[in-house]
Short mmCIF file of C-alpha atoms and ligand atoms in Angstrom, two decimals:
data_model
loop_
_atom_site.label_atom_id
_atom_site.label_comp_id
_atom_site.label_asym_id
_atom_site.label_seq_id
_atom_site.Cartn_x
_atom_site.Cartn_y
_atom_site.Cartn_z
CA MET A 296 -35.89 8.79 -41.41
CA ARG A 297 -33.12 6.21 -40.82
CA SER A 298 -34.41 2.70 -40.44
CA MET A 299 -34.25 1.26 -36.93
CA THR A 300 -33.35 -2.22 -35.85
CA LEU A 301 -36.08 -4.00 -33.93
CA PRO A 302 -34.44 -3.77 -30.49
CA ARG A 303 -33.81 -0.07 -31.01
CA LEU A 304 -37.38 0.49 -32.07
CA LEU A 305 -38.61 -1.37 -28.99
CA ALA A 306 -36.22 0.56 -26.82
CA SER A 307 -37.50 3.85 -28.09
CA PHE A 308 -41.08 2.80 -27.40
CA LEU A 309 -40.22 1.77 -23.90
CA LEU A 310 -38.27 4.97 -23.41
CA VAL A 311 -35.20 2.95 -22.45
CA PRO A 312 -32.10 4.93 -23.27
CA ALA A 313 -30.51 3.35 -26.31
CA ALA A 314 -27.18 3.09 -24.49
CA LEU A 315 -28.64 0.37 -22.26
CA THR A 316 -29.00 -1.96 -25.17
CA THR A 317 -25.47 -1.42 -26.52
CA ALA A 318 -22.28 -3.33 -25.95
CA ALA A 319 -21.27 -0.96 -23.15
CA GLU A 320 -23.53 -2.86 -20.78
CA GLN A 321 -22.32 -6.34 -21.65
CA PRO A 322 -19.43 -7.87 -19.73
CA ALA A 323 -16.24 -7.01 -21.63
CA ARG A 324 -14.96 -9.71 -23.94
CA ASP A 325 -11.44 -10.97 -24.60
CA ALA A 326 -9.73 -8.94 -27.35
CA ARG A 327 -8.40 -12.04 -29.09
CA LYS A 328 -11.92 -13.49 -29.30
CA ILE A 329 -13.40 -10.25 -30.60
CA TYR A 330 -10.68 -10.13 -33.20
CA ALA A 331 -11.32 -13.72 -34.28
CA GLU A 332 -15.06 -13.12 -34.47
CA PHE A 333 -15.25 -9.68 -36.06
CA CYS A 334 -11.96 -8.88 -37.76
CA ALA A 335 -10.09 -12.02 -38.85
CA SER A 336 -12.31 -12.65 -41.87
CA CYS A 337 -10.95 -9.53 -43.58
CA HIS A 338 -7.60 -8.81 -41.84
CA GLY A 339 -6.45 -12.45 -41.63
CA ALA A 340 -6.25 -14.88 -38.70
CA ASN A 341 -2.89 -13.43 -37.63
CA MET A 342 -3.47 -9.88 -38.83
CA GLU A 343 -1.30 -10.63 -41.85
CA GLY A 344 -3.91 -9.16 -44.19
CA GLY A 345 -6.43 -10.63 -46.58
CA SER A 346 -9.16 -8.71 -48.32
CA ALA A 347 -8.21 -5.93 -45.88
CA PRO A 348 -4.70 -4.63 -45.20
CA SER A 349 -2.24 -6.22 -42.76
CA LEU A 350 -2.31 -4.76 -39.27
CA VAL A 351 1.24 -5.92 -38.49
CA SER A 352 3.25 -4.56 -41.42
CA GLY A 353 4.25 -1.46 -39.52
CA GLN A 354 2.59 0.66 -42.21
CA TRP A 355 -0.57 2.55 -41.41
CA ARG A 356 -2.77 4.50 -43.71
CA TYR A 357 -4.45 6.42 -40.88
CA GLY A 358 -1.61 6.36 -38.34
CA GLY A 359 -0.70 3.59 -35.91
CA ASP A 360 -1.10 5.56 -32.69
CA ASP A 361 -3.78 4.61 -30.19
CA ALA A 362 -6.17 7.41 -31.11
CA ALA A 363 -6.05 6.65 -34.84
CA LEU A 364 -6.55 2.93 -34.27
CA SER A 365 -9.51 3.54 -31.95
CA THR A 366 -11.09 5.87 -34.51
CA SER A 367 -10.64 3.36 -37.34
CA ILE A 368 -12.29 0.64 -35.27
CA ARG A 369 -15.06 2.78 -33.77
CA ASN A 370 -16.12 4.65 -36.90
CA GLY A 371 -14.77 2.40 -39.60
CA ARG A 372 -13.89 3.62 -43.07
CA PRO A 373 -17.21 2.60 -44.58
CA GLN A 374 -16.49 4.13 -47.97
CA ASN A 375 -13.46 1.77 -48.25
CA GLY A 376 -15.04 -1.40 -46.85
CA MET A 377 -14.01 -1.12 -43.18
CA PRO A 378 -17.20 -1.35 -41.11
CA GLY A 379 -17.54 0.74 -37.92
CA PHE A 380 -17.77 -1.26 -34.69
CA GLY A 381 -18.82 1.48 -32.28
CA ALA A 382 -22.28 -0.04 -31.86
CA THR A 383 -21.23 -3.64 -31.26
CA VAL A 384 -17.88 -3.31 -29.48
CA SER A 385 -17.70 -1.22 -26.29
CA GLU A 386 -15.13 1.53 -25.71
CA LYS A 387 -13.34 -0.70 -23.21
CA GLU A 388 -13.23 -3.49 -25.75
CA ILE A 389 -11.92 -1.15 -28.43
CA ARG A 390 -9.15 -0.27 -25.98
CA GLY A 391 -8.47 -4.01 -25.67
CA LEU A 392 -8.30 -4.38 -29.45
CA VAL A 393 -5.84 -1.49 -29.69
CA VAL A 394 -3.58 -3.17 -27.11
CA PHE A 395 -3.90 -6.50 -28.93
CA ILE A 396 -3.11 -5.01 -32.36
CA ASN A 397 -0.13 -3.12 -30.92
CA GLU A 398 1.16 -6.29 -29.27
CA GLN A 399 0.95 -8.24 -32.52
CA ALA A 400 2.47 -5.39 -34.52
CA GLY A 401 5.29 -4.98 -31.98
CA GLN A 402 6.11 -8.68 -32.07
CA ALA A 403 6.09 -8.71 -35.86
CA SER A 404 8.39 -5.70 -35.94
CA SER A 405 10.89 -7.28 -33.54
CA ARG A 406 10.92 -10.38 -35.77
CA ARG A 407 11.77 -8.16 -38.73
CA THR A 408 14.57 -6.31 -36.93
CA PRO A 409 16.23 -8.65 -34.45
CA ALA A 410 18.24 -6.97 -31.67
CA PRO A 411 21.84 -7.94 -30.90
CA SER A 412 22.17 -11.05 -28.75
CA PRO A 413 25.91 -11.06 -28.08
CA SER A 414 27.61 -14.22 -26.88
CA ALA A 415 30.90 -14.03 -24.99
CA ASP A 416 33.63 -12.16 -26.84
CA THR A 417 31.52 -11.13 -29.77
CA VAL A 418 31.05 -7.48 -30.49
CA ALA A 419 27.56 -6.07 -30.73
CA THR A 420 26.99 -3.00 -32.80
CA GLY A 421 24.63 -0.50 -31.28
CA LYS A 422 23.31 2.72 -32.70
CA LEU A 423 25.69 4.92 -30.69
CA HIS A 424 28.33 2.52 -29.35
CA SER A 425 29.62 -0.96 -30.01
CA PHE A 426 30.21 -3.13 -26.97
CA ARG A 427 31.02 -6.57 -25.62
CA VAL A 428 29.12 -8.30 -22.83
CA GLU A 429 31.69 -9.60 -20.32
CA THR A 430 30.86 -11.92 -17.44
CA VAL A 431 32.10 -10.50 -14.14
CA VAL A 432 30.66 -12.87 -11.52
CA SER A 433 29.01 -16.21 -12.20
CA GLY A 434 27.42 -18.82 -9.95
CA LEU A 435 24.54 -16.62 -8.80
CA ARG A 436 20.86 -17.47 -8.61
CA GLU A 437 18.39 -14.84 -9.80
CA PRO A 438 20.42 -11.81 -8.70
CA TYR A 439 18.10 -8.89 -8.01
CA ALA A 440 20.24 -5.84 -7.33
CA ILE A 441 23.86 -4.76 -6.97
CA ALA A 442 25.73 -2.13 -4.93
CA PHE A 443 29.40 -1.17 -5.14
CA GLN A 444 31.10 -0.21 -1.89
CA PRO A 445 33.84 2.43 -2.07
CA ASP A 446 36.32 -0.09 -0.59
CA GLY A 447 35.80 -2.39 -3.59
CA LEU A 448 33.41 -4.94 -2.08
CA VAL A 449 30.37 -5.62 -4.25
CA LEU A 450 27.01 -6.56 -2.70
CA ILE A 451 24.47 -8.58 -4.66
CA THR A 452 21.01 -9.59 -3.52
CA GLU A 453 19.47 -12.82 -4.78
CA LYS A 454 15.72 -13.20 -5.09
CA ARG A 455 15.63 -16.29 -2.85
CA GLY A 456 16.61 -14.10 0.12
CA THR A 457 20.41 -14.18 0.17
CA LEU A 458 22.95 -11.36 0.15
CA ARG A 459 26.23 -12.20 -1.58
CA VAL A 460 29.58 -10.46 -1.41
CA VAL A 461 32.18 -10.24 -4.15
CA GLU A 462 35.68 -9.53 -2.87
CA LYS A 463 38.53 -8.78 -5.28
CA GLY A 464 36.50 -10.25 -8.11
CA VAL A 465 35.69 -13.50 -6.28
CA LEU A 466 32.23 -14.45 -5.03
CA ARG A 467 32.32 -15.48 -1.38
CA PRO A 468 30.92 -19.02 -1.33
CA GLU A 469 28.73 -18.38 1.73
CA PRO A 470 25.92 -15.83 1.67
CA VAL A 471 25.94 -13.15 4.37
CA SER A 472 24.59 -14.61 7.63
CA GLY A 473 22.13 -12.99 10.00
CA LEU A 474 19.68 -11.63 7.46
CA PRO A 475 15.96 -11.71 8.39
CA ALA A 476 13.76 -14.46 6.93
CA VAL A 477 12.60 -13.53 3.45
CA ASP A 478 9.45 -14.91 1.85
CA SER A 479 10.52 -15.66 -1.71
CA GLY A 480 7.26 -17.23 -2.88
CA GLY A 481 5.84 -15.91 -6.15
CA GLN A 482 7.42 -12.59 -6.99
CA GLY A 483 8.61 -12.15 -3.40
CA GLY A 484 12.24 -12.08 -2.34
CA LEU A 485 15.16 -9.93 -1.35
CA PHE A 486 15.01 -6.87 -3.58
CA ASP A 487 17.10 -3.72 -3.78
CA VAL A 488 20.38 -3.08 -1.96
CA VAL A 489 21.48 0.55 -1.67
CA LEU A 490 24.27 2.22 0.29
CA HIS A 491 23.74 5.29 2.46
CA PRO A 492 25.09 8.37 0.62
CA ASP A 493 27.49 8.75 3.56
CA PHE A 494 28.36 5.06 3.58
CA ALA A 495 32.12 5.65 3.80
CA ARG A 496 31.57 7.17 7.23
CA ASN A 497 28.56 5.28 8.62
CA GLY A 498 28.57 1.87 6.87
CA TRP A 499 24.77 1.68 6.51
CA ILE A 500 23.40 -0.74 3.92
CA TYR A 501 19.67 -0.64 3.05
CA LEU A 502 17.65 -3.65 1.94
CA ALA A 503 14.04 -4.19 0.89
CA PHE A 504 12.42 -7.61 1.15
CA SER A 505 9.08 -9.40 1.32
CA ASP A 506 8.27 -9.91 4.94
CA GLN A 507 5.76 -12.59 5.93
CA LEU A 508 3.72 -12.58 9.15
CA LYS A 509 4.22 -15.68 11.25
CA THR A 510 1.42 -15.04 13.75
CA GLU A 511 -2.36 -14.66 13.74
CA PRO A 512 -4.60 -12.92 12.92
CA ASN A 513 -2.97 -12.17 9.58
CA ARG A 514 -0.58 -15.14 9.44
CA GLY A 515 0.95 -15.71 6.01
CA ALA A 516 0.27 -12.20 4.74
CA VAL A 517 3.24 -10.40 3.20
CA MET A 518 4.39 -6.81 2.68
CA THR A 519 7.57 -5.09 1.57
CA THR A 520 9.72 -4.10 4.56
CA LEU A 521 12.80 -1.90 4.63
CA ILE A 522 15.78 -2.41 6.92
CA ARG A 523 19.29 -1.13 7.29
CA GLY A 524 22.32 -2.79 8.82
CA ARG A 525 26.07 -3.11 8.57
CA LEU A 526 28.36 -5.80 7.27
CA LYS A 527 30.96 -7.14 9.70
CA GLY A 528 33.01 -9.80 7.99
CA ASN A 529 30.33 -11.90 6.39
CA THR A 530 27.65 -11.13 8.98
CA TRP A 531 24.73 -8.70 8.91
CA THR A 532 24.73 -6.66 12.13
CA ASP A 533 23.23 -3.55 13.78
CA GLN A 534 19.92 -4.12 12.00
CA GLN A 535 17.24 -1.43 12.27
CA ILE A 536 13.78 -1.46 10.78
CA ILE A 537 13.34 1.61 8.61
CA PHE A 538 9.81 0.90 7.38
CA ARG A 539 7.41 -1.86 8.30
CA ALA A 540 3.73 -1.44 7.48
CA PRO A 541 1.02 -2.03 10.12
CA GLU A 542 0.42 -5.78 10.21
CA GLU A 543 -3.27 -5.48 9.36
CA THR A 544 -2.27 -3.97 6.02
CA PHE A 545 -0.10 -6.95 4.99
CA ARG A 546 -1.60 -8.78 2.01
CA HIS A 547 -1.93 -12.41 1.00
CA GLY A 548 -0.61 -13.52 -2.37
CA GLY A 549 2.79 -13.31 -4.00
CA ASN A 550 2.44 -10.49 -6.51
CA HIS A 551 3.73 -6.93 -6.94
CA PHE A 552 6.14 -5.96 -4.17
CA GLY A 553 8.01 -3.04 -5.72
CA GLY A 554 11.07 -3.08 -3.50
CA ARG A 555 13.31 -0.41 -5.06
CA LEU A 556 14.94 2.37 -3.07
CA ALA A 557 16.81 5.56 -3.86
CA PHE A 558 18.39 8.42 -1.90
CA ASP A 559 18.16 12.01 -3.05
CA LYS A 560 20.83 14.67 -2.54
CA ASN A 561 19.44 15.62 0.87
CA ASN A 562 19.55 12.04 2.19
CA PHE A 563 15.81 11.51 1.91
CA LEU A 564 15.07 7.88 1.23
CA PHE A 565 12.43 7.00 -1.38
CA PHE A 566 11.13 3.48 -1.86
CA SER A 567 8.42 1.64 -3.76
CA ILE A 568 5.79 -0.88 -2.70
CA GLY A 569 3.69 -2.56 -5.37
CA GLU A 570 -0.09 -2.88 -4.94
CA ARG A 571 0.32 -6.55 -3.96
CA GLY A 572 -2.20 -7.65 -6.57
CA ASN A 573 -4.99 -5.57 -5.01
CA GLN A 574 -5.62 -2.99 -7.71
CA VAL A 575 -7.87 -0.61 -5.79
CA ASP A 576 -5.46 -0.43 -2.85
CA ALA A 577 -3.21 1.76 -5.01
CA GLN A 578 -5.76 4.60 -4.65
CA ASN A 579 -6.27 4.14 -0.90
CA LEU A 580 -3.99 6.39 1.16
CA THR A 581 -4.61 4.41 4.36
CA LEU A 582 -2.73 1.47 2.82
CA PRO A 583 1.02 1.26 2.12
CA ASN A 584 0.79 -0.74 -1.13
CA GLY A 585 0.75 0.80 -4.59
CA LYS A 586 2.78 3.79 -3.36
CA ILE A 587 6.14 5.51 -3.46
CA HIS A 588 7.22 6.45 0.07
CA ARG A 589 9.66 8.99 1.48
CA LEU A 590 11.44 8.88 4.82
CA HIS A 591 14.54 10.20 6.53
CA ASP A 592 17.51 7.85 6.39
CA ASP A 593 16.69 6.55 9.88
CA GLY A 594 13.00 5.97 9.19
CA ARG A 595 11.58 9.19 10.65
CA VAL A 596 8.73 10.78 8.70
CA PRO A 597 9.73 14.13 7.15
CA VAL A 598 7.56 17.03 8.32
CA ASP A 599 6.77 18.09 4.75
CA ASN A 600 5.40 14.80 3.41
CA PRO A 601 2.23 15.44 1.38
CA PHE A 602 -0.43 13.45 3.25
CA LEU A 603 0.34 14.22 6.89
CA LYS A 604 -2.96 16.07 7.24
CA THR A 605 -5.04 13.44 5.43
CA PRO A 606 -6.99 11.47 8.07
CA GLY A 607 -5.79 7.87 8.31
CA ALA A 608 -3.16 8.22 5.58
CA ILE A 609 0.14 6.37 5.91
CA PRO A 610 2.47 9.31 6.64
CA SER A 611 5.39 8.11 4.52
CA ILE A 612 3.39 8.19 1.26
CA TRP A 613 4.90 10.48 -1.38
CA SER A 614 2.87 9.46 -4.46
CA TYR A 615 0.15 6.89 -5.21
CA GLY A 616 -1.71 5.00 -7.93
CA HIS A 617 1.23 2.70 -8.72
CA ARG A 618 0.98 -0.93 -9.78
CA ASN A 619 4.42 -2.52 -9.40
CA PRO A 620 7.30 -0.03 -9.43
CA GLN A 621 10.52 -1.97 -10.00
CA GLY A 622 12.70 0.88 -11.18
CA LEU A 623 13.46 3.98 -9.08
CA ARG A 624 16.50 6.21 -9.60
CA PHE A 625 17.39 9.89 -9.33
CA HIS A 626 18.61 11.64 -12.42
CA PRO A 627 22.18 12.81 -11.80
CA VAL A 628 21.70 16.12 -13.63
CA THR A 629 18.06 17.15 -13.29
CA GLY A 630 17.50 15.63 -9.83
CA GLU A 631 14.16 14.18 -11.00
CA LEU A 632 13.01 10.89 -9.52
CA TRP A 633 12.48 8.49 -12.42
CA GLU A 634 10.34 5.45 -11.91
CA HIS A 635 9.05 2.65 -14.05
CA GLU A 636 6.36 0.22 -13.18
CA HIS A 637 5.31 -3.14 -14.39
CA GLY A 638 1.80 -2.65 -15.72
CA PRO A 639 -0.81 -5.06 -17.03
CA ARG A 640 -0.67 -6.17 -20.69
CA GLY A 641 0.29 -3.03 -22.57
CA GLY A 642 0.47 -0.84 -19.47
CA ASP A 643 4.14 -0.75 -18.40
CA GLU A 644 4.86 2.90 -17.55
CA LEU A 645 7.79 5.26 -17.26
CA ASN A 646 7.10 8.16 -14.88
CA ILE A 647 8.73 11.11 -13.17
CA ILE A 648 7.59 11.00 -9.56
CA GLN A 649 6.40 14.21 -7.99
CA ARG A 650 5.18 15.03 -4.52
CA GLY A 651 1.60 14.03 -3.71
CA LEU A 652 0.51 13.11 -7.23
CA ASN A 653 -1.73 10.28 -8.41
CA TYR A 654 -0.25 8.05 -11.12
CA GLY A 655 -3.58 6.52 -11.95
CA TRP A 656 -3.56 2.79 -11.39
CA PRO A 657 -6.14 1.27 -11.84
CA LEU A 658 -8.37 4.22 -12.81
CA ALA A 659 -6.42 5.11 -15.94
CA THR A 660 -4.07 2.77 -17.78
CA PHE A 661 -2.97 1.95 -21.29
CA GLY A 662 -3.09 -1.75 -20.50
CA MET A 663 -5.61 -4.56 -20.33
CA ASN A 664 -5.93 -7.72 -18.22
CA TYR A 665 -3.73 -10.73 -18.97
CA ASN A 666 -6.77 -12.70 -20.14
CA GLY A 667 -7.45 -10.09 -22.83
CA THR A 668 -10.41 -8.41 -21.16
CA PRO A 669 -10.20 -4.66 -20.68
CA ILE A 670 -9.56 -2.90 -17.36
CA THR A 671 -10.87 0.48 -18.46
CA ASP A 672 -10.98 2.53 -21.62
CA VAL A 673 -9.70 5.51 -19.64
CA THR A 674 -6.09 6.20 -20.55
CA ALA A 675 -5.94 9.75 -19.22
CA ARG A 676 -7.67 11.95 -16.67
CA PRO A 677 -6.99 15.56 -15.68
CA ASP A 678 -6.30 14.63 -12.05
CA ILE A 679 -3.91 11.84 -13.02
CA GLN A 680 -0.26 12.15 -13.95
CA PRO A 681 0.25 10.70 -17.45
CA PRO A 682 3.29 8.48 -18.01
CA ILE A 683 6.29 9.85 -19.90
CA THR A 684 5.92 6.76 -22.07
CA TYR A 685 4.49 3.26 -21.88
CA TRP A 686 5.51 0.00 -23.47
CA LEU A 687 3.21 -1.84 -25.82
CA PRO A 688 3.85 -4.75 -26.17
CA SER A 689 4.81 -4.94 -22.51
CA ILE A 690 8.46 -5.54 -21.69
CA ALA A 691 7.99 -6.17 -17.93
CA PRO A 692 10.59 -3.65 -16.74
CA CYS A 693 12.69 -4.48 -13.68
CA GLY A 694 15.74 -2.34 -12.98
CA LEU A 695 16.67 1.18 -14.04
CA ALA A 696 19.95 3.06 -14.35
CA ILE A 697 20.81 6.49 -15.63
CA TYR A 698 24.26 6.16 -17.09
CA THR A 699 26.84 8.33 -15.34
CA GLY A 700 30.07 6.82 -16.65
CA ASP A 701 32.36 8.21 -19.32
CA ARG A 702 33.36 5.03 -21.14
CA PHE A 703 30.33 5.33 -23.43
CA PRO A 704 30.22 9.11 -23.89
CA LYS A 705 27.14 9.15 -26.11
CA TRP A 706 25.15 7.20 -23.52
CA LYS A 707 25.81 9.73 -20.77
CA ASN A 708 22.71 10.63 -18.73
CA GLN A 709 20.49 8.35 -20.79
CA LEU A 710 18.11 5.85 -19.20
CA PHE A 711 18.73 2.11 -19.28
CA VAL A 712 15.84 -0.21 -18.53
CA SER A 713 16.27 -3.95 -17.98
CA SER A 714 13.36 -6.31 -18.45
CA LEU A 715 12.09 -9.70 -17.41
CA ALA A 716 9.57 -10.91 -19.99
CA ALA A 717 11.13 -9.23 -23.03
CA GLN A 718 14.61 -10.23 -21.81
CA GLU A 719 16.18 -7.07 -23.09
CA LEU A 720 18.15 -4.02 -22.14
CA ARG A 721 16.78 -0.77 -23.52
CA ARG A 722 18.32 2.65 -23.90
CA LEU A 723 16.02 5.66 -23.73
CA GLU A 724 17.03 9.15 -24.69
CA VAL A 725 14.85 11.76 -23.06
CA LYS A 726 14.56 15.40 -23.98
CA ASP A 727 12.23 17.94 -22.38
CA GLY A 728 10.29 15.19 -20.64
CA LYS A 729 9.75 13.17 -23.84
CA VAL A 730 11.40 9.96 -25.00
CA ILE A 731 12.98 10.91 -28.33
CA ASP A 732 14.89 7.71 -29.03
CA GLN A 733 14.63 4.13 -27.84
CA GLU A 734 17.00 1.29 -28.69
CA ILE A 735 17.14 -2.35 -27.71
CA ILE A 736 20.79 -2.65 -26.67
CA PHE A 737 20.62 -6.43 -26.52
CA LYS A 738 18.07 -9.17 -26.21
CA GLY A 739 17.88 -12.90 -25.67
CA LEU A 740 20.37 -13.40 -22.82
CA GLY A 741 17.60 -14.31 -20.40
CA ARG A 742 15.61 -12.35 -17.85
CA LEU A 743 17.25 -9.20 -16.45
CA ARG A 744 16.43 -7.85 -12.99
CA ASP A 745 18.74 -4.89 -12.81
CA VAL A 746 21.11 -2.58 -14.60
CA ALA A 747 23.59 -0.40 -12.70
CA ASN A 748 26.50 2.00 -13.03
CA GLY A 749 29.81 0.46 -12.02
CA PRO A 750 32.62 2.43 -10.35
CA ASP A 751 34.70 1.72 -13.50
CA GLY A 752 32.30 3.73 -15.68
CA LEU A 753 30.87 0.59 -17.27
CA LEU A 754 27.27 -0.54 -17.27
CA TYR A 755 26.49 -3.68 -15.27
CA VAL A 756 23.56 -6.02 -15.91
CA LEU A 757 22.18 -8.82 -13.77
CA LEU A 758 21.38 -11.94 -15.79
CA GLN A 759 19.69 -15.08 -14.42
CA ASP A 760 22.90 -16.65 -13.07
CA ARG A 761 25.57 -13.96 -13.29
CA VAL A 762 26.61 -10.37 -13.37
CA ALA A 763 27.94 -9.07 -16.66
CA ARG A 764 29.12 -5.69 -17.82
CA LEU A 765 29.07 -3.86 -21.09
CA ALA A 766 32.56 -2.79 -22.17
CA PRO A 767 33.47 -0.64 -25.17
CA ALA A 768 34.27 -2.89 -28.14
CA ALA A 769 37.55 -1.19 -29.03
CA GLU A 770 39.25 -2.29 -25.83
C1 HEC B 260 -15.45 -6.43 -44.03
C2 HEC B 260 -14.04 -6.42 -43.92
C3 HEC B 260 -13.42 -5.84 -42.66
C4 HEC B 260 -13.69 -6.18 -41.37
C5 HEC B 260 -14.67 -7.21 -40.86
C6 HEC B 260 -12.80 -5.39 -40.56
N1 HEC B 260 -12.06 -4.57 -41.34
FE1 HEC B 260 -10.66 -3.26 -40.69
N2 HEC B 260 -10.40 -2.60 -42.57
C7 HEC B 260 -11.00 -3.12 -43.69
C8 HEC B 260 -10.55 -2.41 -44.86
C9 HEC B 260 -10.94 -2.69 -46.27
C10 HEC B 260 -9.66 -1.41 -44.39
C11 HEC B 260 -8.92 -0.38 -45.22
C12 HEC B 260 -9.72 0.89 -45.20
C13 HEC B 260 -9.02 2.05 -45.86
O1 HEC B 260 -7.90 1.91 -46.34
O2 HEC B 260 -9.62 3.14 -45.85
C14 HEC B 260 -9.60 -1.58 -42.96
C15 HEC B 260 -8.85 -0.77 -42.13
C16 HEC B 260 -8.66 -0.99 -40.78
C17 HEC B 260 -7.79 -0.22 -39.95
C18 HEC B 260 -6.98 0.97 -40.38
C19 HEC B 260 -5.66 0.53 -40.94
C20 HEC B 260 -4.73 1.66 -41.34
O3 HEC B 260 -3.88 1.40 -42.20
O4 HEC B 260 -4.81 2.76 -40.80
C21 HEC B 260 -7.84 -0.78 -38.71
C22 HEC B 260 -7.07 -0.33 -37.48
C23 HEC B 260 -8.77 -1.87 -38.77
N3 HEC B 260 -9.24 -1.97 -40.04
C24 HEC B 260 -9.09 -2.68 -37.70
C25 HEC B 260 -10.12 -3.60 -37.74
C26 HEC B 260 -10.60 -4.30 -36.59
C27 HEC B 260 -9.99 -4.22 -35.19
C28 HEC B 260 -11.63 -5.06 -36.99
C29 HEC B 260 -12.52 -5.91 -36.14
C30 HEC B 260 -13.15 -5.30 -35.00
C31 HEC B 260 -11.78 -4.84 -38.41
N4 HEC B 260 -10.86 -3.96 -38.82
C32 HEC B 260 -12.75 -5.47 -39.18
C33 HEC B 260 -11.88 -4.16 -43.71
C34 HEC B 260 -12.41 -4.81 -42.63
#
């Protein structure tokens, strides 16, 4: 018979299930602390290796994917001197360690292979195309989104709540007047700007913004609201509210607004609202936050929306279980609705949005809390739509474009993702619903809030204080 530890022996006498005495019942600990306590002595304080191999060299004996890492930690490789931690570290905590190791490994790998960081007039060499980053408009403050009118005017939202117009290449000094008050505290602000597909005929411009209640009982609470209006000269006119949530559902705090919108071929309008920092709200269909919504262009609810028969559900909901979706665009060829969302540490996701489905937050995620404690060890569930991919370390995605131009032929129909924390522009090549190639196009030019197709076939990016575009290097 195997020898028993004293607590286990006692537990078996008292007929207490052994599980009750294991780590699973303890409050989950910070991954960095667990690492320092249980792993650093062999793998090195910074995972650089010691008596045990480095965990950040990019080379794995048993495979560097999540499942292999979890198995190594849970079961150990006792014959080779790696103890198993399944009895002392809970499944949630193992998940935290996997995120932490991946973060460290990812950072080490980006130090080994730095991405281009092109300054003005230098050529950056990418995998498929070389390019220059040219400044198009400067003098902006935290531009959030960009839209190109067919008559040549360019509209740019700024986070602080202002809409700017560029006319014949020159930024109008005054922002557009007549816009509603925008609460730009925290992550709040003026978000996406999108033109009606029939803009040339009807002139409708759509905006999403964080809308703060000025009256009791919920004074100060904020939610993402959607409006449309027209531009006359430099004035916002004809405003209509397209979506405004019931006031009792507005939330306090300045996090996770979503705020992206996209039209499909049939003029249905899709838009995202983040969970506003209230994780469980994302699963609650009676609340607007943590959802992708779908409406007619004038705000009417389509008769075939998925939750019309669900008692109490917000009728515009199209999909749920989202944390903070800040990228939402239709694929020009497949017609799929691509979305990315800003997850917790290690949980940024890329998804294809489908009618009525649950995308899992916070029941299943690849991420952990910012303080290093786990959220859950559940990364997948049969009733939950898995992401196409996720980013670990997190990049904090904000802005998505699927390249439609012809100036960079090899980029055609590929995904471009801009990011805040990682300050990079990524290219993703997708085949049969899988990401088969990923490249950091550039890095280190500051936080990026959006990437967009220009009418000239070039790719535009929004930097902290300007709009720039990527132009082929040969020209
Ligand atoms: C007593 C020393 C020791 C401690 C403590 C230790 N390890 Fe290990 N670990 C090893 C050795 C030795 C190996 C190599 C085993 C092999 O090659 O079969 C290893 C292998 C691994 C691997 C597999 C690496 C690969 O190339 O596939 C992972 C992952 C890992 N350890 C993580 C951890 C974590 C996380 C902790 C703390 C919870 C930890 N280790 C604690 C000694 C240790």
